[in-house]
Amino acid sequence: MPVTVVVGCQWGDEGKGKIVDHLAKGVDWVARYQGGANAGHTVVIGRRSFVLHLVPSGILHPRPRCVIGHGAVVDPSYLMEEIDGLVSRGIPVEGRLFVSEGAHVLLPYHRWLETLEGQDVRVGTTKRGVGPAYTDKISRVGIRMLELLQPVRLRRRLDEHVERVRVLFAAAGQTPPQPLDAARDEWQATLSGLAHRLRPYIADTVTMLHEALARGEKILCEGAQGTFLDVDLGTYPFVTSSTTTAGGASFGLGLPPSSLRRVVGICKAYATRVGEGPFTSELPREEADALRERGSEFGATTGRPRRVGWLDLVQLRRAVQLNGVTELVLTKLDVLSGIPQLRLCTAYRSNGAARPHPPVDTEELASCQPVWEDVAGWEAPLTGVRRYADLPGEARSYVERIEQEAGTRLKLLSVGSARSAVVPVPTRSR
Ligand code: GDP
C-alpha cells in the first residue's frame, strides 16, 4: 500500500490541518515527521475548533492511530498538555498516539538558548526552542525520548547539558534565567513525573509503521510548516530547522523512499508568510491588511499577523518539483470572493531578465521583482459551493490557470473552514 504524504507548497499555514483531517477518515495511520510545537494546525469540526501543535490532526477521527516520528522534537510537558486537552474534550488518545523513542526532547534551556543566541529575533522564530533542540541533535548531544524512561541515565545527561549551558551563558556574559543547579533538579523532577505519564505513548514507531506497511495498511504522513521553510530547500536562513519537504517523511519516520508514492501538495489560493525573509509576491500594506482580515491570517501558534501576497506560481512550480507532488489541493479559494481583479506572479525579474525559477541565493531572491498576470475576480461567495460546475466561471478560470502552471493535477478545492467545505475537481474540466 503506497504511503501518502501531505506537504505545504508555500511557507506553511496553507490549511494542511483541514486537508489532513479530510484525508484521515480513510486511513489507518497519521504520522508527523518533523518540527515541534512551533507548527500549528487548526481543524474546525462543527462548532468546535481544535488547534494542534504536536499531535497529528488524525487523532480527531476515531479510526487512525497517530505517530510522532523521530524526525520531530518533542517538549514532553507541552505534549502532555496537548494530550490532556484532547482527553478533556472527549478525544481518546491512549493506545492511539505513539511517540518515537528516538524523537529528541526539547527542554526549557532550549528556549533560553534561542533568546541568548538572538536567533528568535533574526529569523522570526516562534521562540519555542525548536531550533536549539535541532542544533543539539545535529551536534550529537541531544536527549532522546527513550532516555526519559531511564532516571539514572537522564540525570547524567542533564548534568552534561547544565555544564554546556553554563559555558554558553558565561561566554555571552549573561546570567541564566534560573540558577542552573536548581533548574537541573527541577527539570529532573518534572521529567520523571512526565515520563511516568508518557510511558504508554513512547514506542518503537519505526517497527510499528513497517508492520503496518507489511499488513497493507494506509499511512498518511503529515508535514508541518511548508516547502520554503525547509532547512535545505527553503529561503535560508529564514527557514525552520527541519526537512519540511516530502522527503522528510522518509527519514523522519524511517519509511523507505520508494513507499512514498502519493504526494498531496497543499497550496493556498493566495500567499502568506510569517516572520522575516523575502516574499516576492507580497502585497502593499493596505491591500495586505484587507486580505489578511478576510482570510483571518494570524498565526495559530503565536497570533502574529501574517504577511500577505498574491499566489506565486514560480514558487508553486518549484514546490511541485521538489516534493514530487502527484495531486494538488487549493485552499481558501472562498477568501478571494469580492475582489474585482486578482493577480498571479508568473515569473521573477532580476537584473532586467525574467527568470522562471527562484534563485538559491536568498539575497538575490530578495531583489527579484514579480512579473504579474491579471486575472478577473468574482463576486459570489463560495463557502456553500460543493460542485465544481457551480463555481463562478472566473473562479474556474483562476484555478485552471493555476493548475496549468503548476504542472500537476488539481484534485480538490477548499472553500471554507468547515469539514464539508470542499469541492472535488473533475478530471474532465481540463
Ligand atoms: P495549517 O498549519 O497549514 O494547517 O494552516 P492553519 O491551521 O494555520 O490555517 C488554516 C486556517 O484556515 C484554519 O483556521 C482553518 O480552519 C482555515 N481554513 C482551512 N481551509 C480553509 C478554506 O478553504 N477557507 C477558509 N476560509 N478557511 C480555511
Tab-separated table of C-alpha atoms and ligand atoms in Angstrom:
chain	number	residue	atom	x	y	z
A	1	MET	CA	0.000	0.000	0.000
A	2	PRO	CA	1.641	3.272	-1.041
A	3	VAL	CA	2.136	5.910	1.629
A	4	THR	CA	0.561	9.361	1.197
A	5	VAL	CA	2.454	12.492	2.170
A	6	VAL	CA	0.679	15.806	2.730
A	7	VAL	CA	3.003	18.747	2.304
A	8	GLY	CA	2.634	22.533	2.266
A	9	CYS	CA	3.698	24.183	-1.011
A	10	GLN	CA	4.348	27.645	0.446
A	11	TRP	CA	5.632	28.869	3.834
A	12	GLY	CA	3.185	26.899	5.946
A	13	ASP	CA	-0.340	27.875	7.057
A	14	GLU	CA	-1.749	26.555	3.788
A	15	GLY	CA	-4.634	24.855	5.613
A	16	LYS	CA	-2.922	21.444	5.823
A	17	GLY	CA	-4.721	20.619	9.078
A	18	LYS	CA	-8.100	20.685	7.403
A	19	ILE	CA	-6.953	18.605	4.424
A	20	VAL	CA	-5.186	16.037	6.622
A	21	ASP	CA	-8.437	15.837	8.574
A	22	HIS	CA	-10.318	15.355	5.286
A	23	LEU	CA	-7.983	12.581	4.114
A	24	ALA	CA	-7.576	10.964	7.556
A	25	LYS	CA	-11.003	9.410	7.731
A	26	GLY	CA	-9.973	6.689	5.281
A	27	VAL	CA	-6.528	5.839	6.686
A	28	ASP	CA	-5.113	3.607	9.411
A	29	TRP	CA	-2.198	5.799	10.499
A	30	VAL	CA	-1.424	9.512	10.516
A	31	ALA	CA	2.237	10.272	11.173
A	32	ARG	CA	4.025	13.553	11.821
A	33	TYR	CA	7.605	13.556	10.537
A	34	GLN	CA	9.326	16.806	11.579
A	35	GLY	CA	9.110	20.061	13.511
A	36	GLY	CA	7.924	20.659	17.030
A	37	ALA	CA	5.331	22.716	18.819
A	38	ASN	CA	6.314	25.613	16.526
A	39	ALA	CA	3.769	24.388	13.978
A	40	GLY	CA	0.042	24.815	14.418
A	41	HIS	CA	-2.869	23.193	12.653
A	42	THR	CA	-6.416	24.404	13.096
A	43	VAL	CA	-9.251	21.968	12.468
A	44	VAL	CA	-12.864	23.070	12.745
A	45	ILE	CA	-15.414	20.348	13.498
A	46	GLY	CA	-18.937	21.701	13.699
A	47	ARG	CA	-18.809	24.409	16.340
A	48	ARG	CA	-15.597	23.117	17.863
A	49	SER	CA	-12.173	24.321	16.850
A	50	PHE	CA	-9.035	22.320	17.666
A	51	VAL	CA	-5.566	23.811	17.458
A	52	LEU	CA	-2.942	21.065	17.466
A	53	HIS	CA	0.781	21.727	17.645
A	54	LEU	CA	2.387	18.327	18.135
A	55	VAL	CA	-0.275	15.647	17.945
A	56	PRO	CA	-1.230	14.791	14.328
A	57	SER	CA	-4.702	16.052	13.452
A	58	GLY	CA	-5.691	12.472	12.516
A	59	ILE	CA	-6.378	11.998	16.239
A	60	LEU	CA	-9.706	13.782	15.704
A	61	HIS	CA	-11.029	10.799	13.717
A	62	PRO	CA	-11.909	7.590	15.557
A	63	ARG	CA	-10.018	5.203	13.262
A	64	PRO	CA	-6.413	6.254	12.657
A	65	ARG	CA	-3.609	5.677	15.077
A	66	CYS	CA	-1.133	8.545	15.207
A	67	VAL	CA	2.641	8.712	15.304
A	68	ILE	CA	5.080	11.485	16.151
A	69	GLY	CA	8.240	10.305	14.413
A	70	HIS	CA	11.888	10.598	15.420
A	71	GLY	CA	12.254	13.488	12.950
A	72	ALA	CA	10.221	15.691	15.299
A	73	VAL	CA	11.425	17.369	18.503
A	74	VAL	CA	9.135	16.921	21.472
A	75	ASP	CA	8.628	19.123	24.511
A	76	PRO	CA	7.280	16.498	26.948
A	77	SER	CA	5.349	18.955	29.108
A	78	TYR	CA	3.782	20.500	26.049
A	79	LEU	CA	2.888	17.071	24.664
A	80	MET	CA	1.246	16.081	27.952
A	81	GLU	CA	-0.728	19.326	27.973
A	82	GLU	CA	-1.948	18.678	24.450
A	83	ILE	CA	-2.928	15.092	25.302
A	84	ASP	CA	-4.783	16.278	28.440
A	85	GLY	CA	-6.534	18.971	26.383
A	86	LEU	CA	-7.752	16.412	23.838
A	87	VAL	CA	-8.880	13.958	26.516
A	88	SER	CA	-10.770	16.707	28.362
A	89	ARG	CA	-12.678	17.385	25.131
A	90	GLY	CA	-13.660	13.746	24.760
A	91	ILE	CA	-10.991	12.630	22.244
A	92	PRO	CA	-9.466	9.271	23.270
A	93	VAL	CA	-5.674	9.350	22.942
A	94	GLU	CA	-4.070	6.465	24.898
A	95	GLY	CA	-3.473	3.438	22.694
A	96	ARG	CA	-3.869	5.670	19.621
A	97	LEU	CA	-0.884	8.017	19.878
A	98	PHE	CA	2.714	6.807	19.744
A	99	VAL	CA	5.804	8.957	20.069
A	100	SER	CA	9.077	7.654	18.697
A	101	GLU	CA	11.562	6.693	21.369
A	102	GLY	CA	14.165	8.242	19.063
A	103	ALA	CA	12.499	11.689	18.943
A	104	HIS	CA	14.630	14.385	20.532
A	105	VAL	CA	13.480	16.035	23.720
A	106	LEU	CA	13.061	19.784	23.886
A	107	LEU	CA	13.932	21.142	27.319
A	108	PRO	CA	13.465	24.597	28.897
A	109	TYR	CA	17.111	25.541	28.256
A	110	HIS	CA	16.482	25.292	24.511
A	111	ARG	CA	14.166	28.265	24.827
A	112	TRP	CA	16.793	30.129	26.836
A	113	LEU	CA	19.413	29.421	24.189
A	114	GLU	CA	17.191	30.688	21.407
A	115	THR	CA	16.933	34.055	23.126
A	116	LEU	CA	20.613	34.035	24.108
A	117	GLU	CA	21.719	33.487	20.517
A	118	GLY	CA	19.319	36.150	19.238
A	119	GLN	CA	18.075	33.592	16.719
A	120	ASP	CA	14.467	34.327	17.664
A	121	VAL	CA	14.849	37.933	16.517
A	122	ARG	CA	16.989	37.265	13.415
A	123	VAL	CA	14.769	34.766	11.681
A	124	GLY	CA	11.462	35.422	13.445
A	125	THR	CA	11.103	32.067	15.207
A	126	THR	CA	8.200	31.091	17.461
A	127	LYS	CA	10.592	31.190	20.496
A	128	ARG	CA	9.663	27.629	21.439
A	129	GLY	CA	13.265	26.382	21.484
A	130	VAL	CA	12.863	24.194	18.412
A	131	GLY	CA	15.995	25.492	16.629
A	132	PRO	CA	18.375	24.816	19.587
A	133	ALA	CA	16.797	21.364	20.103
A	134	TYR	CA	17.659	20.502	16.481
A	135	THR	CA	21.109	22.026	16.979
A	136	ASP	CA	21.688	19.596	19.872
A	137	LYS	CA	20.505	16.724	17.690
A	138	ILE	CA	22.831	17.585	14.805
A	139	SER	CA	25.684	18.236	17.250
A	140	ARG	CA	25.054	14.694	18.572
A	141	VAL	CA	24.418	15.758	22.155
A	142	GLY	CA	20.607	15.647	22.211
A	143	ILE	CA	18.495	13.746	24.715
A	144	ARG	CA	16.003	11.312	23.200
A	145	MET	CA	12.573	10.235	24.460
A	146	LEU	CA	13.845	6.767	25.430
A	147	GLU	CA	16.227	8.397	27.937
A	148	LEU	CA	13.289	9.923	29.796
A	149	LEU	CA	12.380	6.429	30.927
A	150	GLN	CA	15.825	5.795	32.499
A	151	PRO	CA	16.211	8.100	35.551
A	152	VAL	CA	19.928	7.484	36.226
A	153	ARG	CA	20.889	7.993	32.605
A	154	LEU	CA	18.647	11.055	32.371
A	155	ARG	CA	20.326	12.594	35.426
A	156	ARG	CA	23.751	12.095	33.816
A	157	ARG	CA	22.551	13.657	30.560
A	158	LEU	CA	21.020	16.646	32.365
A	159	ASP	CA	24.313	17.158	34.245
A	160	GLU	CA	26.158	17.286	30.905
A	161	HIS	CA	23.689	19.777	29.494
A	162	VAL	CA	23.756	22.043	32.508
A	163	GLU	CA	27.537	22.310	32.109
A	164	ARG	CA	27.155	23.218	28.413
A	165	VAL	CA	24.529	25.837	29.204
A	166	ARG	CA	26.791	27.272	31.947
A	167	VAL	CA	29.636	27.697	29.462
A	168	LEU	CA	27.384	29.259	26.801
A	169	PHE	CA	25.917	31.835	29.185
A	170	ALA	CA	29.359	32.640	30.622
A	171	ALA	CA	30.743	33.137	27.084
A	172	ALA	CA	27.880	35.521	26.312
A	173	GLY	CA	28.473	37.384	29.595
A	174	GLN	CA	24.900	36.681	30.641
A	175	THR	CA	23.222	35.067	33.636
A	176	PRO	CA	20.828	32.162	33.038
A	177	PRO	CA	17.176	32.933	33.889
A	178	GLN	CA	17.391	30.465	36.787
A	179	PRO	CA	20.355	29.169	38.874
A	180	LEU	CA	21.464	26.116	36.903
A	181	ASP	CA	21.778	23.552	39.695
A	182	ALA	CA	18.273	24.321	40.924
A	183	ALA	CA	16.996	24.243	37.353
A	184	ARG	CA	18.512	20.813	36.752
A	185	ASP	CA	16.832	19.408	39.894
A	186	GLU	CA	13.546	20.928	38.833
A	187	TRP	CA	13.829	19.503	35.282
A	188	GLN	CA	14.723	16.089	36.649
A	189	ALA	CA	11.668	16.096	38.922
A	190	THR	CA	9.330	17.370	36.193
A	191	LEU	CA	10.663	14.931	33.608
A	192	SER	CA	10.354	11.969	35.986
A	193	GLY	CA	6.697	12.797	36.562
A	194	LEU	CA	6.114	13.263	32.839
A	195	ALA	CA	7.987	10.077	31.964
A	196	HIS	CA	5.622	8.151	34.185
A	197	ARG	CA	2.598	9.582	32.396
A	198	LEU	CA	4.089	9.428	28.893
A	199	ARG	CA	5.412	5.854	29.182
A	200	PRO	CA	2.380	4.306	27.405
A	201	TYR	CA	2.922	6.605	24.426
A	202	ILE	CA	6.676	6.121	23.877
A	203	ALA	CA	7.292	3.368	21.325
A	204	ASP	CA	9.442	1.953	18.552
A	205	THR	CA	7.424	3.675	15.854
A	206	VAL	CA	9.728	2.566	13.015
A	207	THR	CA	8.888	-1.092	13.639
A	208	MET	CA	5.253	-0.165	14.179
A	209	LEU	CA	4.985	1.596	10.814
A	210	HIS	CA	6.861	-1.170	8.968
A	211	GLU	CA	4.490	-3.754	10.429
A	212	ALA	CA	1.609	-1.572	9.289
A	213	LEU	CA	3.129	-1.387	5.778
A	214	ALA	CA	3.501	-5.172	5.724
A	215	ARG	CA	-0.178	-5.559	6.647
A	216	GLY	CA	-1.086	-3.269	3.740
A	217	GLU	CA	-2.432	-0.515	5.989
A	218	LYS	CA	-2.812	3.057	4.801
A	219	ILE	CA	-0.356	5.583	6.200
A	220	LEU	CA	-0.730	9.330	5.834
A	221	CYS	CA	2.323	11.435	6.641
A	222	GLU	CA	1.606	14.933	7.793
A	223	GLY	CA	4.143	17.659	7.083
A	224	ALA	CA	4.314	20.708	9.305
A	225	GLN	CA	5.268	24.183	8.035
A	226	GLY	CA	5.859	24.318	4.266
A	227	THR	CA	8.314	23.692	1.438
A	228	PHE	CA	10.036	27.092	1.602
A	229	LEU	CA	10.740	26.748	5.312
A	230	ASP	CA	12.782	23.594	4.628
A	231	VAL	CA	16.263	23.947	6.153
A	232	ASP	CA	17.933	22.929	2.862
A	233	LEU	CA	15.467	23.860	0.159
A	234	GLY	CA	13.760	26.904	1.676
A	235	THR	CA	14.654	30.577	1.775
A	236	TYR	CA	17.699	30.019	4.001
A	237	PRO	CA	18.343	31.352	6.649
A	238	PHE	CA	14.693	32.369	7.035
A	239	VAL	CA	13.657	28.767	7.470
A	240	THR	CA	12.826	26.264	10.164
A	241	SER	CA	15.383	23.745	11.428
A	242	SER	CA	13.977	20.588	9.845
A	243	THR	CA	13.191	18.972	6.497
A	244	THR	CA	9.668	20.060	5.713
A	245	THR	CA	9.610	18.725	2.150
A	246	ALA	CA	8.082	15.343	1.291
A	247	GLY	CA	11.431	13.502	1.517
A	248	GLY	CA	11.474	14.322	5.234
A	249	ALA	CA	8.686	11.760	5.649
A	250	SER	CA	11.161	9.061	4.727
A	251	PHE	CA	13.907	9.811	7.209
A	252	GLY	CA	11.694	11.419	9.867
A	253	LEU	CA	9.641	8.240	10.156
A	254	GLY	CA	12.008	5.568	8.839
A	255	LEU	CA	9.804	4.779	5.845
A	256	PRO	CA	11.552	3.733	2.626
A	257	PRO	CA	11.594	6.489	-0.038
A	258	SER	CA	10.089	4.029	-2.517
A	259	SER	CA	6.955	3.758	-0.368
A	260	LEU	CA	6.111	7.481	-0.730
A	261	ARG	CA	4.153	7.305	-3.941
A	262	ARG	CA	1.308	9.762	-3.411
A	263	VAL	CA	2.214	13.335	-2.535
A	264	VAL	CA	-0.630	15.760	-1.892
A	265	GLY	CA	0.585	19.354	-2.163
A	266	ILE	CA	-1.448	21.966	-0.309
A	267	CYS	CA	-1.399	25.485	-1.679
A	268	LYS	CA	-3.444	28.455	-0.554
A	269	ALA	CA	-5.244	30.454	-3.281
A	270	TYR	CA	-3.004	33.391	-2.296
A	271	ALA	CA	0.232	33.560	-0.321
A	272	THR	CA	1.193	34.279	3.279
A	273	ARG	CA	4.405	34.247	5.213
A	274	VAL	CA	5.179	34.620	8.911
A	275	GLY	CA	8.357	36.323	10.050
A	276	GLU	CA	11.270	37.684	8.096
A	277	GLY	CA	12.618	36.748	4.667
A	278	PRO	CA	11.977	37.525	1.003
A	279	PHE	CA	8.394	37.426	-0.253
A	280	THR	CA	8.365	38.366	-3.931
A	281	SER	CA	4.580	38.489	-4.404
A	282	GLU	CA	3.874	40.414	-1.178
A	283	LEU	CA	1.049	42.954	-1.275
A	284	PRO	CA	1.472	46.590	-0.257
A	285	ARG	CA	0.336	47.308	3.286
A	286	GLU	CA	-3.278	48.453	2.731
A	287	GLU	CA	-4.224	45.673	0.338
A	288	ALA	CA	-2.469	43.195	2.600
A	289	ASP	CA	-4.491	44.384	5.604
A	290	ALA	CA	-7.759	43.780	3.741
A	291	LEU	CA	-6.827	40.276	2.549
A	292	ARG	CA	-5.399	39.368	5.976
A	293	GLU	CA	-8.700	40.263	7.620
A	294	ARG	CA	-10.759	38.334	5.052
A	295	GLY	CA	-8.565	35.256	5.426
A	296	SER	CA	-8.029	35.589	9.225
A	297	GLU	CA	-4.309	35.360	8.591
A	298	PHE	CA	-2.979	35.409	12.128
A	299	GLY	CA	-0.600	32.733	13.425
A	300	ALA	CA	-2.143	29.660	15.083
A	301	THR	CA	0.928	29.367	17.360
A	302	THR	CA	1.844	32.989	18.032
A	303	GLY	CA	-1.166	35.087	16.946
A	304	ARG	CA	1.238	37.174	14.836
A	305	PRO	CA	-0.278	38.883	11.768
A	306	ARG	CA	0.922	37.059	8.660
A	307	ARG	CA	2.393	38.899	5.686
A	308	VAL	CA	0.065	38.517	2.703
A	309	GLY	CA	0.528	38.424	-1.076
A	310	TRP	CA	-0.767	37.053	-4.371
A	311	LEU	CA	-0.170	33.456	-5.352
A	312	ASP	CA	3.374	32.911	-6.584
A	313	LEU	CA	3.446	30.395	-9.444
A	314	VAL	CA	7.253	30.374	-9.595
A	315	GLN	CA	7.218	29.072	-6.061
A	316	LEU	CA	4.381	26.643	-6.715
A	317	ARG	CA	6.149	25.092	-9.742
A	318	ARG	CA	9.290	24.626	-7.647
A	319	ALA	CA	7.282	23.088	-4.765
A	320	VAL	CA	5.684	20.620	-7.187
A	321	GLN	CA	9.162	19.635	-8.443
A	322	LEU	CA	10.827	19.372	-5.040
A	323	ASN	CA	8.096	17.318	-3.439
A	324	GLY	CA	7.067	15.312	-6.499
A	325	VAL	CA	3.500	16.485	-5.949
A	326	THR	CA	1.122	13.995	-7.583
A	327	GLU	CA	-2.016	15.950	-6.745
A	328	LEU	CA	-2.684	19.499	-5.691
A	329	VAL	CA	-5.262	20.930	-3.284
A	330	LEU	CA	-6.062	24.645	-3.435
A	331	THR	CA	-7.368	26.043	-0.144
A	332	LYS	CA	-9.143	29.216	0.957
A	333	LEU	CA	-10.480	29.996	-2.503
A	334	ASP	CA	-13.564	31.466	-0.794
A	335	VAL	CA	-11.409	34.221	0.715
A	336	LEU	CA	-10.919	35.774	-2.749
A	337	SER	CA	-14.662	36.366	-3.425
A	338	GLY	CA	-15.497	40.029	-3.910
A	339	ILE	CA	-12.065	41.133	-5.146
A	340	PRO	CA	-12.639	42.527	-8.676
A	341	GLN	CA	-9.172	41.752	-10.004
A	342	LEU	CA	-6.732	39.104	-8.855
A	343	ARG	CA	-3.073	38.715	-9.721
A	344	LEU	CA	-0.737	35.778	-10.193
A	345	CYS	CA	3.031	36.048	-10.100
A	346	THR	CA	4.152	34.066	-13.160
A	347	ALA	CA	7.909	34.795	-13.190
A	348	TYR	CA	10.579	36.812	-11.409
A	349	ARG	CA	12.526	39.659	-12.947
A	350	SER	CA	16.109	40.048	-11.849
A	351	ASN	CA	18.638	42.495	-13.347
A	352	GLY	CA	16.274	43.151	-16.243
A	353	ALA	CA	15.853	39.479	-17.181
A	354	ALA	CA	12.857	37.250	-16.468
A	355	ARG	CA	13.641	34.067	-14.616
A	356	PRO	CA	11.209	31.164	-14.375
A	357	HIS	CA	12.924	29.569	-11.332
A	358	PRO	CA	13.660	31.020	-7.909
A	359	PRO	CA	17.357	31.710	-7.214
A	360	VAL	CA	19.089	29.729	-4.464
A	361	ASP	CA	20.721	32.897	-3.124
A	362	THR	CA	18.203	34.453	-0.740
A	363	GLU	CA	19.743	37.932	-1.167
A	364	GLU	CA	19.244	37.652	-4.913
A	365	LEU	CA	15.704	36.404	-4.317
A	366	ALA	CA	15.033	39.470	-2.182
A	367	SER	CA	15.952	41.689	-5.150
A	368	CYS	CA	13.655	39.871	-7.623
A	369	GLN	CA	10.584	41.698	-8.872
A	370	PRO	CA	7.327	39.862	-9.625
A	371	VAL	CA	6.008	39.533	-13.189
A	372	TRP	CA	2.225	39.777	-12.852
A	373	GLU	CA	-0.641	38.311	-14.774
A	374	ASP	CA	-4.018	39.912	-14.032
A	375	VAL	CA	-6.982	37.597	-13.728
A	376	ALA	CA	-10.653	38.559	-13.348
A	377	GLY	CA	-12.127	38.017	-9.884
A	378	TRP	CA	-15.682	37.022	-8.945
A	379	GLU	CA	-18.321	38.388	-6.631
A	380	ALA	CA	-20.304	35.375	-5.371
A	381	PRO	CA	-19.433	33.741	-2.043
A	382	LEU	CA	-18.099	30.202	-2.484
A	383	THR	CA	-18.490	28.733	1.001
A	384	GLY	CA	-21.721	26.911	0.100
A	385	VAL	CA	-20.486	25.535	-3.250
A	386	ARG	CA	-19.916	21.760	-3.381
A	387	ARG	CA	-19.825	21.054	-7.132
A	388	TYR	CA	-17.168	22.321	-9.498
A	389	ALA	CA	-19.779	23.249	-12.116
A	390	ASP	CA	-21.450	25.583	-9.589
A	391	LEU	CA	-18.383	27.792	-9.219
A	392	PRO	CA	-18.458	31.171	-10.987
A	393	GLY	CA	-16.714	30.989	-14.390
A	394	GLU	CA	-13.991	33.383	-13.200
A	395	ALA	CA	-13.195	31.151	-10.218
A	396	ARG	CA	-12.881	28.139	-12.548
A	397	SER	CA	-10.621	30.127	-14.881
A	398	TYR	CA	-8.468	31.168	-11.914
A	399	VAL	CA	-7.939	27.637	-10.630
A	400	GLU	CA	-7.459	26.160	-14.099
A	401	ARG	CA	-4.760	28.732	-14.824
A	402	ILE	CA	-3.024	27.698	-11.593
A	403	GLU	CA	-3.289	24.010	-12.480
A	404	GLN	CA	-1.852	24.661	-15.939
A	405	GLU	CA	1.167	26.458	-14.482
A	406	ALA	CA	1.693	24.036	-11.603
A	407	GLY	CA	2.093	21.130	-13.979
A	408	THR	CA	0.262	18.621	-11.789
A	409	ARG	CA	-3.331	17.583	-11.351
A	410	LEU	CA	-5.560	19.823	-9.211
A	411	LYS	CA	-7.828	17.462	-7.329
A	412	LEU	CA	-9.620	19.371	-4.625
A	413	LEU	CA	-10.625	22.901	-3.680
A	414	SER	CA	-11.320	24.043	-0.163
A	415	VAL	CA	-13.923	26.802	0.143
A	416	GLY	CA	-14.375	27.224	3.886
A	417	SER	CA	-13.054	26.053	7.226
A	418	ALA	CA	-15.886	23.526	7.772
A	419	ARG	CA	-15.071	19.846	7.181
A	420	SER	CA	-17.697	19.678	4.431
A	421	ALA	CA	-16.477	22.775	2.541
A	422	VAL	CA	-14.596	21.002	-0.237
A	423	VAL	CA	-15.151	20.852	-3.999
A	424	PRO	CA	-13.692	17.921	-5.958
A	425	VAL	CA	-12.234	19.000	-9.307
A	426	PRO	CA	-13.427	16.621	-12.026
A	427	THR	CA	-10.825	15.304	-14.473
A	428	ARG	CA	-12.913	16.353	-17.453
A	429	SER	CA	-12.569	20.035	-16.561
A	430	ARG	CA	-9.099	20.099	-18.032
B	1	GDP	P1	-2.022	24.730	8.532
B	1	GDP	O1	-0.939	24.930	9.537
B	1	GDP	O2	-1.485	24.559	7.156
B	1	GDP	O3	-2.998	23.664	8.936
B	1	GDP	O4	-2.848	26.060	8.474
B	1	GDP	P2	-3.515	26.896	9.654
B	1	GDP	O5	-4.206	25.998	10.594
B	1	GDP	O6	-2.554	27.863	10.246
B	1	GDP	O7	-4.520	27.775	8.841
B	1	GDP	C1	-5.597	27.274	8.354
B	1	GDP	C2	-6.760	28.130	8.828
B	1	GDP	O8	-7.587	28.340	7.749
B	1	GDP	C3	-7.595	27.394	9.868
B	1	GDP	O9	-8.209	28.333	10.722
B	1	GDP	C4	-8.635	26.692	9.036
B	1	GDP	O10	-9.839	26.440	9.722
B	1	GDP	C5	-8.839	27.702	7.936
B	1	GDP	N1	-9.155	27.116	6.640
B	1	GDP	C6	-8.680	25.967	6.087
B	1	GDP	N2	-9.171	25.819	4.843
B	1	GDP	C7	-9.963	26.903	4.622
B	1	GDP	C8	-10.729	27.345	3.500
B	1	GDP	O11	-10.778	26.718	2.453
B	1	GDP	N3	-11.368	28.540	3.636
B	1	GDP	C9	-11.342	29.282	4.770
B	1	GDP	N4	-12.000	30.428	4.788
B	1	GDP	N5	-10.622	28.893	5.849
B	1	GDP	C10	-9.954	27.727	5.766
